[in-house]
Coordinates of C-alpha atoms in Angstrom, one line a residue:
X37 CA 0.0 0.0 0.0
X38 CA 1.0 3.9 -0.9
X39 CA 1.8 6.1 2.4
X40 CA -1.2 8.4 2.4
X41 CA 1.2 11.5 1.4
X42 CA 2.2 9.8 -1.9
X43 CA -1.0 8.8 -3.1
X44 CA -2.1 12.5 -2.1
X45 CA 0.7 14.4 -4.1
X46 CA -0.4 12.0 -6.9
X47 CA -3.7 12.9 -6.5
X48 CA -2.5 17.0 -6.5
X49 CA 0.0 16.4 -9.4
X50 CA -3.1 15.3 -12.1
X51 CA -4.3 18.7 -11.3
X52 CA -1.1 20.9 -11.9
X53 CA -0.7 20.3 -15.6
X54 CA -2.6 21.2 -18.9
X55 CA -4.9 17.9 -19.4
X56 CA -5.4 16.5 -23.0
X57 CA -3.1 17.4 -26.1
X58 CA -3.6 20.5 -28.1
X59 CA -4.9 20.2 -31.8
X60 CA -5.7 21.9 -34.9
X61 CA -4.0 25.1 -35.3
X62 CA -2.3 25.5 -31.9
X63 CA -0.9 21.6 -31.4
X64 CA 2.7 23.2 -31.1
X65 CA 1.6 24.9 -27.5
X66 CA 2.8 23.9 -24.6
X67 CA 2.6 26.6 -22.3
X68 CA 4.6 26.8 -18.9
X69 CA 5.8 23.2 -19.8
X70 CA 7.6 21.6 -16.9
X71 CA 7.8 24.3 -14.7
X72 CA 6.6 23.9 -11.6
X73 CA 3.3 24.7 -10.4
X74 CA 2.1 27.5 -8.4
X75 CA -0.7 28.8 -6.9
X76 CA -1.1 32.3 -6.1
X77 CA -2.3 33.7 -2.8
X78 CA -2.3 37.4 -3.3
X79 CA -3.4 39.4 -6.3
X80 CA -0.3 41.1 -6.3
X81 CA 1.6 37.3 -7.1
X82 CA -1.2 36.8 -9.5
X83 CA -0.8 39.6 -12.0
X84 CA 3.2 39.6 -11.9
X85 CA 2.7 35.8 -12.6
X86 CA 0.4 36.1 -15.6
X87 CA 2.9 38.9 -17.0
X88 CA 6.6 38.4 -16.3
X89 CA 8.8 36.4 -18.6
X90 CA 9.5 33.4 -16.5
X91 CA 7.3 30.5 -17.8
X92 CA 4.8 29.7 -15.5
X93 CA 2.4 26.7 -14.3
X94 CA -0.3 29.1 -12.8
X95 CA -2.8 27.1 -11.0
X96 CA -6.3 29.0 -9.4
X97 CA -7.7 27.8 -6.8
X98 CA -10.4 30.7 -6.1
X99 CA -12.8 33.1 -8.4
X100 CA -10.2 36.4 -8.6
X101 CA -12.5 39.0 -8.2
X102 CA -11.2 42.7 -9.3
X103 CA -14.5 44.0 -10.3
X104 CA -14.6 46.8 -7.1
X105 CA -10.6 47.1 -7.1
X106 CA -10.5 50.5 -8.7
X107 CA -14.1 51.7 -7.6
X108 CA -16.4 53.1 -10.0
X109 CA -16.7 55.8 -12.5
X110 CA -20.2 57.6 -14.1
X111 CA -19.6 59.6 -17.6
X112 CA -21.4 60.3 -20.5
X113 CA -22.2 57.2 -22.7
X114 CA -25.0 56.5 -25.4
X115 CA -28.1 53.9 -26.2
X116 CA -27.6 52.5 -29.7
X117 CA -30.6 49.9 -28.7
X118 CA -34.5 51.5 -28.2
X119 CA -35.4 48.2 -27.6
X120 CA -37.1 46.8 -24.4
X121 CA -36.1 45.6 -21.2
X122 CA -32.9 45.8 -20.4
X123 CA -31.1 47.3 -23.7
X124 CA -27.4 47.0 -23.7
X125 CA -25.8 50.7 -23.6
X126 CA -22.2 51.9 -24.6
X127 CA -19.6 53.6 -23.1
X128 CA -18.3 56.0 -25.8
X129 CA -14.6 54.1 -26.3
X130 CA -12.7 56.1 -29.1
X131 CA -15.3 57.9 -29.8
X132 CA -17.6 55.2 -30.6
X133 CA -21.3 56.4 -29.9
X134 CA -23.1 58.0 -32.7
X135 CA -24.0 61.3 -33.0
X136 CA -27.4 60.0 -34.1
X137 CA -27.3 57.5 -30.6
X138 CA -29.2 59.3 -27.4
X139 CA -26.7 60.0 -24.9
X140 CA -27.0 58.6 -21.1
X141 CA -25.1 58.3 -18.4
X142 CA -23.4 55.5 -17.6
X143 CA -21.8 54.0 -14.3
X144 CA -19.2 51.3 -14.8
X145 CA -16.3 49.5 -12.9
X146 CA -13.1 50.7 -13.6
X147 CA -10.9 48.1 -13.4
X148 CA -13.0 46.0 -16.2
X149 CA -11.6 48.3 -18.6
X150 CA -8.0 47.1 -18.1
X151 CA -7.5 43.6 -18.7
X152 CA -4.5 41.3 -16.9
X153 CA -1.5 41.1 -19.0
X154 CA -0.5 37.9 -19.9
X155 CA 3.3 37.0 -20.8
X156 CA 5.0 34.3 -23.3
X157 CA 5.5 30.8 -21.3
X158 CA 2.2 30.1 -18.6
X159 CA -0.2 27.6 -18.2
X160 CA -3.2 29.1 -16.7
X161 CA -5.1 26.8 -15.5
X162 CA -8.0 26.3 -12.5
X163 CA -8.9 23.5 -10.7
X164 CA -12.8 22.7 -10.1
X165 CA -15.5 23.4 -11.6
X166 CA -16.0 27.7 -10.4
X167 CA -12.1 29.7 -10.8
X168 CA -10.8 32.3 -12.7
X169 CA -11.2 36.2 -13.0
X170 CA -14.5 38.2 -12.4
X171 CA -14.5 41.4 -13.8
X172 CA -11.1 41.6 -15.6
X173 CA -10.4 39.8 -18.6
X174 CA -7.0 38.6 -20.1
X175 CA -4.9 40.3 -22.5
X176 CA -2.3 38.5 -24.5
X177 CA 0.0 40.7 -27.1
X178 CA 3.5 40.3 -28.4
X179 CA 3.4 36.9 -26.9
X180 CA 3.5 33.2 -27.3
X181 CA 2.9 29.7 -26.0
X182 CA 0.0 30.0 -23.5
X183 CA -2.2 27.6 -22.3
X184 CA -5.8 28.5 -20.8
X185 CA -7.6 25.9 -19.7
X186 CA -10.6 25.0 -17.2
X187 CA -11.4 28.6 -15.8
X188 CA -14.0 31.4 -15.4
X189 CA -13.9 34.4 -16.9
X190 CA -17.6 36.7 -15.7
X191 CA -19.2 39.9 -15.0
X192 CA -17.0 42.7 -16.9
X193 CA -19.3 45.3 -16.9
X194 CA -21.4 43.2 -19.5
X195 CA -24.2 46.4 -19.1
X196 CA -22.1 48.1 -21.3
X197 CA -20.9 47.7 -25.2
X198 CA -17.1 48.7 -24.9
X199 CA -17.2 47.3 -20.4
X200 CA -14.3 44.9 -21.6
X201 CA -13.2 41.7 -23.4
X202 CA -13.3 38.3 -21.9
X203 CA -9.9 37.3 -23.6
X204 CA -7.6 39.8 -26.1
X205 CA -5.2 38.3 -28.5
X206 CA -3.1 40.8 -30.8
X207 CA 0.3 39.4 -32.3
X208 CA 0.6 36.1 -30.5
X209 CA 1.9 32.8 -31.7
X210 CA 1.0 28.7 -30.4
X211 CA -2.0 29.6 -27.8
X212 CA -5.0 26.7 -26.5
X213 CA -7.4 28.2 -24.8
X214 CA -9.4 24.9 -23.7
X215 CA -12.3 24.5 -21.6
X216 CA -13.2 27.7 -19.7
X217 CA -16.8 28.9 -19.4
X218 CA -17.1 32.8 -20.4
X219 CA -20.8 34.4 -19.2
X220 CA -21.9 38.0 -19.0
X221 CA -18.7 40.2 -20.9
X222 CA -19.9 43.3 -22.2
X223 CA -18.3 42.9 -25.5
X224 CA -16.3 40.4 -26.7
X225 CA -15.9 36.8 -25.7
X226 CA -12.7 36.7 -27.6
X227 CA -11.4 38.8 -29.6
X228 CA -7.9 38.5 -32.1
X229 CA -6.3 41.4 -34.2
X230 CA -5.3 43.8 -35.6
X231 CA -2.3 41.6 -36.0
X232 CA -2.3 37.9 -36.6
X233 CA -3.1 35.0 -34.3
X234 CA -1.2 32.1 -35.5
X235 CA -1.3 28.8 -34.0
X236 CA -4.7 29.8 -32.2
X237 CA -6.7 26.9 -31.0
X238 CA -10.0 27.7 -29.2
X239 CA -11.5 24.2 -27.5
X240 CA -14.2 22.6 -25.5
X241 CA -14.9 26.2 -24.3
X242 CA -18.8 27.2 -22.9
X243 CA -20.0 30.9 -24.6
X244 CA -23.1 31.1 -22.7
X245 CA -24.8 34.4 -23.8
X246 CA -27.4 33.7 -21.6
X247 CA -27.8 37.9 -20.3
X248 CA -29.8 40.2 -17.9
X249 CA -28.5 43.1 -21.2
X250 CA -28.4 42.7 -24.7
X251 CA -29.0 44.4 -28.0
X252 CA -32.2 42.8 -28.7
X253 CA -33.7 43.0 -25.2
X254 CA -33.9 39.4 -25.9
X255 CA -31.4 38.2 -23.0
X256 CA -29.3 36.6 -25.7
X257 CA -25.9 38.2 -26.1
X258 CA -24.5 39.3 -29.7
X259 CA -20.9 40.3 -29.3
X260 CA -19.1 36.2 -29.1
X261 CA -15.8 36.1 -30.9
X262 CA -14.5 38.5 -33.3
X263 CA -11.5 37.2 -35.4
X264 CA -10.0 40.8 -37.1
X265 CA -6.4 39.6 -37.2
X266 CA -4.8 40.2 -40.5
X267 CA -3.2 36.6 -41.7
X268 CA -5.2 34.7 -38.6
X269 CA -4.8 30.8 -38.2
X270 CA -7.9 29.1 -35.9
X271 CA -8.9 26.2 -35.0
X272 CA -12.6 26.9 -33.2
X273 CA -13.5 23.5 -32.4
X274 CA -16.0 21.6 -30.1
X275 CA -17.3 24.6 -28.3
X276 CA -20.4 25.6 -27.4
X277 CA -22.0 28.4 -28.4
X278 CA -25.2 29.4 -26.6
X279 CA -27.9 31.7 -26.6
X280 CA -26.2 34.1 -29.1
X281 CA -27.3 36.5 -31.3
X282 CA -24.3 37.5 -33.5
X283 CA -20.4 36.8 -34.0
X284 CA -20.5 33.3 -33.5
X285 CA -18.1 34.4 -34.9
X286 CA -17.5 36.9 -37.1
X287 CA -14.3 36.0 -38.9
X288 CA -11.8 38.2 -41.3
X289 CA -11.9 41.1 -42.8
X290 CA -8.4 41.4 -43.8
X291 CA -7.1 37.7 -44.0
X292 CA -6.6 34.1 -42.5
X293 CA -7.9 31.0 -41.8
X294 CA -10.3 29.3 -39.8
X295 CA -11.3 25.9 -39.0
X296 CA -14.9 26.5 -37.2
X297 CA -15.6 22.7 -36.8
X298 CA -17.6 20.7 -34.3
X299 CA -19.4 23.2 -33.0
X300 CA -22.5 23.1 -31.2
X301 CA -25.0 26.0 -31.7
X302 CA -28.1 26.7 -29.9
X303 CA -30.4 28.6 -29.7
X304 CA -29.2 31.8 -32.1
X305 CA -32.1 34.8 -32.5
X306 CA -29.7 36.2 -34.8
X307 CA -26.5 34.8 -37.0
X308 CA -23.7 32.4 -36.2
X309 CA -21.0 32.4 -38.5
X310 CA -19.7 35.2 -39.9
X311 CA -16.9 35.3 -42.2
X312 CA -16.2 38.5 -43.7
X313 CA -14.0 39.9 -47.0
X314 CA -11.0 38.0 -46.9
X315 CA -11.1 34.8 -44.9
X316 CA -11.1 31.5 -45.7
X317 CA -13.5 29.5 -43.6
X318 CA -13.7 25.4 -43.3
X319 CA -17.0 24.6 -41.3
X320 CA -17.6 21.1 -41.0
X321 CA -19.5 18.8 -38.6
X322 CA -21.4 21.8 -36.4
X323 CA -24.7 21.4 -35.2
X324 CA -27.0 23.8 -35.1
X325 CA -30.2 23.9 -33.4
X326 CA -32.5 26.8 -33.3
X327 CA -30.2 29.1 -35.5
X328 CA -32.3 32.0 -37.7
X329 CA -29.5 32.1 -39.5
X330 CA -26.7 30.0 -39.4
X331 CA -24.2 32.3 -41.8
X332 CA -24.1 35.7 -42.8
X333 CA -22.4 35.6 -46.9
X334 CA -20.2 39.1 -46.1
X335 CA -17.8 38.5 -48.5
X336 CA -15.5 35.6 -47.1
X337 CA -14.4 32.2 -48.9
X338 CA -16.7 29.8 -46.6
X339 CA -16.9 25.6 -47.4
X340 CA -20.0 24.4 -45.4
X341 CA -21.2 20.5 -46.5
X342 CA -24.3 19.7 -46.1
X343 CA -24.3 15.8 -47.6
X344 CA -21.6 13.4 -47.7
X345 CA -21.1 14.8 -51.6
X346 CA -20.1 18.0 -50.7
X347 CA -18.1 16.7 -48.1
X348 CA -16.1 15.2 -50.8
X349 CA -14.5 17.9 -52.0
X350 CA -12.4 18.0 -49.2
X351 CA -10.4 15.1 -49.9
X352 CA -7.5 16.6 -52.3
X353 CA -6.2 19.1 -49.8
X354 CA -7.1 17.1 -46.4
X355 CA -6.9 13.6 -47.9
X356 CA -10.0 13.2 -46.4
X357 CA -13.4 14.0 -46.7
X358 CA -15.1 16.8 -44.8
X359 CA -18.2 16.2 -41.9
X360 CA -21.6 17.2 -43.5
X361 CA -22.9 20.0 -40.9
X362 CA -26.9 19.0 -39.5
X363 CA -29.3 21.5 -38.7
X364 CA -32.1 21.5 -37.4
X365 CA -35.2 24.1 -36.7
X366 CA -32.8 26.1 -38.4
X367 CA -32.4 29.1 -41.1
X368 CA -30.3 27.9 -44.8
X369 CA -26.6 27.3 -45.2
X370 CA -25.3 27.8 -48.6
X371 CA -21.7 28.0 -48.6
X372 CA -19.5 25.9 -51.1
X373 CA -16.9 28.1 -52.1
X374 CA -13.8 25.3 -52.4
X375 CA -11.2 28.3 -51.6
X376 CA -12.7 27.5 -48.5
X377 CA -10.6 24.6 -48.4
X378 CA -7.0 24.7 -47.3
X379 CA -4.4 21.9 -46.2
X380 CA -4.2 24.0 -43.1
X381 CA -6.7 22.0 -41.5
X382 CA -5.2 18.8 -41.3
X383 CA -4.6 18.4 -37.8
X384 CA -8.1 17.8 -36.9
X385 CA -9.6 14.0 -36.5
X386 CA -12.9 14.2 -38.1
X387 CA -16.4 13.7 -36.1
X388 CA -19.6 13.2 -37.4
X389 CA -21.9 16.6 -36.6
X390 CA -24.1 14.4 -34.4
X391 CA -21.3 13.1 -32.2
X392 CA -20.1 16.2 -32.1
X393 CA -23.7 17.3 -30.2
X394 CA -23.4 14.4 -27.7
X395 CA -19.3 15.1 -27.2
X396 CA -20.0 18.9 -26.7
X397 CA -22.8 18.8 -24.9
X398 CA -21.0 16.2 -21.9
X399 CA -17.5 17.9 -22.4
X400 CA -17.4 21.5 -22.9
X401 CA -16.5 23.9 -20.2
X402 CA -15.2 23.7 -17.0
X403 CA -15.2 21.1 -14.0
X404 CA -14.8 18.4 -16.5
X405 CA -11.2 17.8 -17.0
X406 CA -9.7 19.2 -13.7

C-alpha cells in the first residue's frame, strides 16, 4: 500500500498540468511546460505571474475577483438599442457612440476596462468546476505559448458595449485556450487582431450568452468572438455556443484561416458564422439547433457541406473528406466556395456533426477535465 502523502501528491499532481493534447491550429503549445506549479495567494503574485517572462504553471484555486478594485466611474455614454427591457448601452470608447445615438449616463467599474496582462510561457489553469477572473479579462499581445484551460472568466461590466473583453489576442503565436466557461462580458468573448493569431486553437470552451443586457432586449448576447487579425490561423473546435445573437463568430476582414468545426450552436435569435471579406473558412460537422441564421455571406471564402457529396471535395487538400454539418429548426446554409478549403486544417480528427452534439454537450466547459 502507498503512504497516504504519496497517493495524495499524486492525487494533487493530475491537477497541476494542462490535461489532453492540443490540436488543430495550436498543437505546437505547450505553455509553462515543466515548470513547476504555483498557486497564487495574493493578487499582487497573480498579476506579476500572468505577465513576467518566466514560464509559469499558474494554477487558481479561487474566483479572482477585481471587479470593485478600482471603484467606479459615471460619464457620458450613449443607447444604440431603443429596444425593451434591459437594452445594452455603450460607453463611448474612441469615440464610438453616434451622434445620431441618445446620450445617457453610464456607471461602470473601472478596473473591467484594463484587462491582466499575460506574458509568453504560462499555463493558466484552475482546478474545479467555479475559478478564474471576475470582472477583468486577459490580455495577450507580443506573446507566445500560452495555455488557458478549465477557468471562469464573468461579469465585466457586460451592461455596457465597450465594459471589456473576456480574452484579447493581438500578435501572438502557439496559444489553447481549452475548456473555460465565459458568461456575461460586455463585449467580446474573444477577440484577435489587428495583428495575426497564428497557431490559435479555441477548444471545448462554454459561450453562454445567456444575459440580464443585450441588444435585442432578448437576454441573448451578440458580441461572441470576433476574429479581425490580419493573416489569422484558428482552430474553433468543439465549443459551445449558446444563446447568441451574432459573432459566432465573425471571422476576417483582412485575411486568415479558420477551421470552425464541431461546433454546437443553440439557440441563435440572430447569426452564427460570420466570415467576412478575406477569410477562408472550413465549417464542418457543427450542429446547429435553433439558429435564424446559421451564416451571414459578407464577403468571405466559406466551405460548409451539407451531404456526404459536398463533403467530398475536401479530400485533395485534407486527404479526407469533410463532416456534412446538420441542422435543425434552423435558417439555410449555402456555402460551397472550395477556396474555403486549405491543407491548413489537417490536424483535426474528423467527427460526425451528431457526435459532435453528444461530445460537446457532456465535455465542454469547465469542472470536466480538472
Amino acid at each position: 500500500m502507498y503512504p497516504v502523502v504519496i497517493l495524495l501528491s499524486v492525487a494533487l499532481g493530475l491537477q497541476v498540468a494542462a490535461i489532453g493534447t492540443p490540436f488543430g491550429m495550436g498543437s505546437a503549445t505547450t505553455g509553462g511546460g515543466s515548470a513547476t506549479a504555483q498557486t497564487p495567494t495574493t493578487k499582487d503574485d497573480l498579476v506579476e505571474w500572468l505577465q513576467d517572462s518566466t514560464p509559469r504553471v499558474i494554477i487558481l484555486d479561487r474566483m479572482w475577483d477585481f471587479s470593485s478594485d478600482d471603484g467606479t466611474e459615471t460619464s457620458t455614454g450613449c443607447a444604440p438599442w431603443d429596444c425593451s427591457p434591459n437594452p445594452q448601452q455603450a460607453l463611448n470608447v474612441i469615440n464610438w457612440c453616434s451622434s445620431s445615438y441618445p446620450t445617457v449616463s453610464v456607471t461602470y467599474n473601472v478596473s473591467s476596462t484594463s484587462p491582466l496582462y499575460v506574458g509568453s510561457n504560462k499555463s493558466i489553469i484552475g482546478k474545479g468546476k467555479n475559478t478564474g477572473f471576475q470582472g477583468k479579462g486577459l490580455y495577450l499581445r507580443d506573446i507566445e505559448n500560452v495555455i488557458i484551460q478549465n477557468i471562469v472568466i464573468k461579469e465585466i461590466n457586460h451592461h455596457y458595449v465597450w465594459g471589456g473583453d473576456a480574452i484579447q489576442l493581438d500578435n501572438t503565436k502557439n496559444v489553447w485556450i481549452d475548456h473555460n466557461y465565459i458568461q456575461h462580458i460586455g463585449r467580446q468573448m474573444i477577440v484577435t487582431g489587428f495583428n495575426p493569431s497564428t497557431g490559435l486553437t479555441v477548444s471545448n470552451n462554454v459561450f453562454n450568452g445567456d444575459s440580464i443586457y443585450s441588444t435585442g432586449c432578448d437576454g441573448y448576447h451578440y458580441w461572441v468572438a470576433l476574429f479581425a487579425g490580419n493573416g489569422d490561423e484558428i482552430t474553433f473546435a468543439q465549443n459551445s455556443v449558446y444563446m447568441t445573437s451574432g459573432r459566432g463568430p465573425h471571422i476576417g476582414g483582412t485575411s486568415g484561416y479558420t477551421q470552425a468545426v464541431h461546433i454546437y450552436v443553440s439557440p441563435i435569435t440572430g447569426h452564427a458564422l460570420d466570415p467576412y471579406a478575406g477569410a477562408s473558412v472550413l465549417a464542418e460537422g457543427n450542429y446547429f439547433i435553433n439558429v435564424v441564421t446559421p451564416l451571414i455571406a459578407d464577403g468571405g471564402s466559406v466551405y460548409a457541406p451539407l451531404t456526404s457529396s459536398d463533403g467530398s471535395a475536401c479530400q485533395s487538400a485534407l486527404g479526407r473528406a469533410c463532416q456534412p454539418n446538420t441542422l435543425l429548426g434552423s435558417g439555410s446554409l449555402s456555402a460551397l466556395s472550395t477556396a474555403g478549403i486549405s491543407s491548413k486544417f489537417k490536424g483535426v480528427t474528423p467527427m460526425s456533426a451528431s457526435d459532435a452534439y453528444t461530445y460537446v454537450a457532456k465535455n465542454a466547459g469547465t469542472g470536466i477535465i480538472n
